[in-house]
mmCIF file of C-alpha atoms in Angstrom:
data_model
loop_
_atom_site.group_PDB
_atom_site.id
_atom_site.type_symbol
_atom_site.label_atom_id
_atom_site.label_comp_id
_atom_site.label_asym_id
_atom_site.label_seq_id
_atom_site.Cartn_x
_atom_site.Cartn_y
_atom_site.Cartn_z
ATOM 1 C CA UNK A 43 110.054 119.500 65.526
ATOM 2 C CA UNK A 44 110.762 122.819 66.958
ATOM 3 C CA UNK A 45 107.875 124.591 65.559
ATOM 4 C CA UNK A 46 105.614 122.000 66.834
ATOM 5 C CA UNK A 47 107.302 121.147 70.373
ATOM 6 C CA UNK A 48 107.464 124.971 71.088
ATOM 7 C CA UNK A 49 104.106 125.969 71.858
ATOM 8 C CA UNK A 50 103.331 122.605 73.601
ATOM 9 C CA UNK A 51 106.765 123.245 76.181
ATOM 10 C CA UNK A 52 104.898 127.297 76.930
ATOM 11 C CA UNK A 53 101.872 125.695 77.264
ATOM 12 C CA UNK A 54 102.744 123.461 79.595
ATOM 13 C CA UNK A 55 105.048 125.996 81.747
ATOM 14 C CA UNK A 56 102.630 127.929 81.859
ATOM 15 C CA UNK A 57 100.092 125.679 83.432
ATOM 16 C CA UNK A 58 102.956 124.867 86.193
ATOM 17 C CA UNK A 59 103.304 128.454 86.921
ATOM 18 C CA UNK A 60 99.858 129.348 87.001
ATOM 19 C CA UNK A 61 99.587 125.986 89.524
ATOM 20 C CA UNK A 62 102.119 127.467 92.015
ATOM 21 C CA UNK A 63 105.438 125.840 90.358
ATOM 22 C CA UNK A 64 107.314 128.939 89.782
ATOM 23 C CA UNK A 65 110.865 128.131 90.111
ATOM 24 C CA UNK A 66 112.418 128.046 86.610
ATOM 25 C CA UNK A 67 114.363 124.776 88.148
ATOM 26 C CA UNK A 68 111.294 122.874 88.894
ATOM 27 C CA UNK A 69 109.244 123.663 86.107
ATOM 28 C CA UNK A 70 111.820 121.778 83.729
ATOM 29 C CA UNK A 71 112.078 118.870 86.115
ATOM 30 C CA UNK A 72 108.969 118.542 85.748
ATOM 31 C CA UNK A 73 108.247 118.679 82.203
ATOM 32 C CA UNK A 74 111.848 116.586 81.381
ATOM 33 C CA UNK A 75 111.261 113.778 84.258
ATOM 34 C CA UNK A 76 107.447 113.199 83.205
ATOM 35 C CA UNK A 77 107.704 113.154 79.458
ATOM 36 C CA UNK A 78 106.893 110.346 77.683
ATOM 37 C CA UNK A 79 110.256 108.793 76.441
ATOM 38 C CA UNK A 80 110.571 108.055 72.710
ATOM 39 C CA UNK A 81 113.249 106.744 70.440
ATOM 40 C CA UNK A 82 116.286 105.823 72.466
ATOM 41 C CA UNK A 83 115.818 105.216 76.540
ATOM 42 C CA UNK A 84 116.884 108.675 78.174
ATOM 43 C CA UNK A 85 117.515 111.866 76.265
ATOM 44 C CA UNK A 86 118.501 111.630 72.490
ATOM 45 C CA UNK A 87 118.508 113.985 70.022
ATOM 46 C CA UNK A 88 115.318 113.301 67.718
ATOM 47 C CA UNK A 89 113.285 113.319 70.727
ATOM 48 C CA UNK A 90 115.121 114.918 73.477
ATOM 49 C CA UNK A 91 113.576 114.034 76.935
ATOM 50 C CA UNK A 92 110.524 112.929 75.250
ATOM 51 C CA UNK A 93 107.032 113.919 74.083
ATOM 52 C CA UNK A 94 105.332 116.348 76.928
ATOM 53 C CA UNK A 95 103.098 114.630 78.950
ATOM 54 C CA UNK A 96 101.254 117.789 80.770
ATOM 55 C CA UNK A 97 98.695 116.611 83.008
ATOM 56 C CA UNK A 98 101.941 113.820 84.365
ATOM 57 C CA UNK A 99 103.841 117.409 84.826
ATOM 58 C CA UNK A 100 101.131 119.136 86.804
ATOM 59 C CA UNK A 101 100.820 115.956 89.221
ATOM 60 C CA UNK A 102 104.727 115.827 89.445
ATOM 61 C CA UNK A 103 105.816 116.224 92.672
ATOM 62 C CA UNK A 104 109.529 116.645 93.585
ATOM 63 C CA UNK A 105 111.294 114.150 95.600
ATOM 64 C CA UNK A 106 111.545 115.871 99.588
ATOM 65 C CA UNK A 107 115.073 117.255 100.539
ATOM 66 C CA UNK A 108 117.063 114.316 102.624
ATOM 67 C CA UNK A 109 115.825 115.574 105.417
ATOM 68 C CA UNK A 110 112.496 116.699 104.791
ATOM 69 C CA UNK A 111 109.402 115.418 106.982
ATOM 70 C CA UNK A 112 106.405 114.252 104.323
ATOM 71 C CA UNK A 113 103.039 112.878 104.944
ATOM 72 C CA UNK A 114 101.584 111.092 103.030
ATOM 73 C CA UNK A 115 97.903 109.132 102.154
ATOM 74 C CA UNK A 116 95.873 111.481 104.404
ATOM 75 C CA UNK A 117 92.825 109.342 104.878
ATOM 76 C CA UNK A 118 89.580 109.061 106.281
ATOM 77 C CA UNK A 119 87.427 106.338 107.051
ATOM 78 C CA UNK A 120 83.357 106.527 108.480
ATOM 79 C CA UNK A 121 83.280 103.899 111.854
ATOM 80 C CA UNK A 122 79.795 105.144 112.728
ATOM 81 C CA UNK A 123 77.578 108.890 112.786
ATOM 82 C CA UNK A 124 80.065 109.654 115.085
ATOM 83 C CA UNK A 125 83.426 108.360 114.999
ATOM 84 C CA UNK A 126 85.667 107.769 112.405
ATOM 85 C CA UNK A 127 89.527 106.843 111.870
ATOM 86 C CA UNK A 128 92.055 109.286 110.537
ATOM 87 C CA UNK A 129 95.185 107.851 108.826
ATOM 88 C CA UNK A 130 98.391 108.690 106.801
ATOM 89 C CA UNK A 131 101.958 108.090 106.505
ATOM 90 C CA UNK A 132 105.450 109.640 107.194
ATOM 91 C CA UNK A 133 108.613 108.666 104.952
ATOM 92 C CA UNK A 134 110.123 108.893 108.809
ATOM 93 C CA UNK A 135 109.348 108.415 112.506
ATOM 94 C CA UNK A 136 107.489 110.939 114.008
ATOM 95 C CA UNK A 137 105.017 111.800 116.679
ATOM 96 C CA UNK A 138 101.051 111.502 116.071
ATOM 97 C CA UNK A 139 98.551 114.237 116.852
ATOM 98 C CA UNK A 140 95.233 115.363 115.969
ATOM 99 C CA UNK A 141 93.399 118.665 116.780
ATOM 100 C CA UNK A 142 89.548 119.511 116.233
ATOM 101 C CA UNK A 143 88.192 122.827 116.301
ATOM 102 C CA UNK A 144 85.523 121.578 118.929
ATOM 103 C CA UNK A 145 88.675 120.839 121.074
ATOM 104 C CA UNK A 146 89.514 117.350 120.175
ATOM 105 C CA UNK A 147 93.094 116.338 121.023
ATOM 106 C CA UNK A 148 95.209 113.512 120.611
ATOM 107 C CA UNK A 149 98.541 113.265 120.667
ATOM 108 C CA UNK A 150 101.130 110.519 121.065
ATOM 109 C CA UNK A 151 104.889 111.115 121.305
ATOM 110 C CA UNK A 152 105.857 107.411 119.825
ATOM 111 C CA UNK A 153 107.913 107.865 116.624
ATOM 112 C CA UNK A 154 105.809 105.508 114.096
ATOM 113 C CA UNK A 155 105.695 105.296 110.334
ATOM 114 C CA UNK A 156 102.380 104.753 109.896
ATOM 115 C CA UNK A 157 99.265 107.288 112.052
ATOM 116 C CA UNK A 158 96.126 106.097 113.289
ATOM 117 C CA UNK A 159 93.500 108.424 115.241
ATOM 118 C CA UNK A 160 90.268 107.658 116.110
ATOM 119 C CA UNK A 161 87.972 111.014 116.623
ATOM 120 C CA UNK A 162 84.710 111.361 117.270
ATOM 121 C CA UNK A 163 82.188 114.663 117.504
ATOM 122 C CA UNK A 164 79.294 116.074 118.523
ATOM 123 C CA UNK A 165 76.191 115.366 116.457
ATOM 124 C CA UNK A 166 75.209 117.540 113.459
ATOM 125 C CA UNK A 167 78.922 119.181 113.987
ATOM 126 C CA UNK A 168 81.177 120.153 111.235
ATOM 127 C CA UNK A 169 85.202 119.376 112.576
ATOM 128 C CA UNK A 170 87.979 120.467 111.069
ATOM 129 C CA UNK A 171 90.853 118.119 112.413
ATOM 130 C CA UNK A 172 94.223 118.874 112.023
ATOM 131 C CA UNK A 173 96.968 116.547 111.452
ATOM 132 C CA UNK A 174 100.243 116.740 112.676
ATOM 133 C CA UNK A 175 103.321 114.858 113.033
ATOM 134 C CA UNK A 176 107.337 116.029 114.407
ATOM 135 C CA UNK A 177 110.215 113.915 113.590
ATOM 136 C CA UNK A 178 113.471 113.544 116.184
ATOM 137 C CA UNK A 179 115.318 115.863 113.827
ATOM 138 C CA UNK A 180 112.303 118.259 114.735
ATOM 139 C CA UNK A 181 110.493 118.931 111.618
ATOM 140 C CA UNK A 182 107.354 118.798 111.795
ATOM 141 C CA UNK A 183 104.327 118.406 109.157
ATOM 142 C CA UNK A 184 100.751 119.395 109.107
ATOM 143 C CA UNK A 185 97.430 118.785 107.027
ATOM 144 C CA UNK A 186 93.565 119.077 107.720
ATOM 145 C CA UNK A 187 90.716 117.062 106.783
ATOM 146 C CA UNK A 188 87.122 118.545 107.247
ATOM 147 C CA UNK A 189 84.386 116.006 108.465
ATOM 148 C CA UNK A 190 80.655 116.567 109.058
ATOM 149 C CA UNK A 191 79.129 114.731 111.787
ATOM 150 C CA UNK A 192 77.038 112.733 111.474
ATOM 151 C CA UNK A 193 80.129 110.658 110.108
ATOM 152 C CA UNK A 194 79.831 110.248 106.232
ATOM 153 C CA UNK A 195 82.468 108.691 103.620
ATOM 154 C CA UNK A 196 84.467 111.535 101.752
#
């Protein structure tokens, strides 16, 4: 039991430290919600929370504070050697805009769910884009994507 489960748990906190968890908070949510359950459903007390699942703790990612702009599926999609269509989600509304470091710029100030940009560059360019989106409440979230042109799948 102990013996066994002990160097498994350290292990595994470990690993979430050394992957930028470091909060002693989050590192047990995320060993105790990923674990695989045994025995009886929820925590009992042959198997606790359950057998450690680490690679299911290192992709656990907490659920966003109530108010907490997220974006999500950041993807990218080849429309030609020079164009393509940027996409991803927000869990709310917000704004749409894209920025390229060859000056690039799109921006739309509807409040939508769901983000869809089409860029374009320069032949034989490497752009960075940058993705961002504001909610009402006024947070805002950003993310990059780095394309070479001419336009290839990632």
């Amino acid at each position: 039991g102990t013996s066994m489960a002990t160097p498994h748990v350290t292990a595994t906190a470990a690993l979430l430290i050394a992957a930028g968890t470091t909060e002693p908070d989050m590192v047990r949510d995320a060993m105790q919600l990923t674990a695989d359950d045994r025995g009886k459903e929820g925590w009992d007390k042959k198997y606790g929370h359950g057998i450690i699942n680490p690679p299911a703790a290192l992709a656990y990612q907490p659920p966003p504070a109530q108010n907490e702009l997220v974006l999500r599926k950041l993807s990218t999609k080849a429309t030609s050697q020079r164009r393509g269509v940027i996409t991803w989600r927000t869990n709310q509304r917000a704004t749409t805009m894209v920025t390229g470091d060859d000056g690039f710029v799109y921006e739309d100030e509807e409040l939508l769910k769901g983000h869809r940009v089409v860029v374009k560059a320069a032949k034989n360019a490497e752009v960075v884009f940058t993705v961002t989106s504001e909610s009402s409440g006024g947070n805002t979230v950003t993310d990059t994507v780095t394309w070479p042109f001419p336009m290839v799948e990632e």
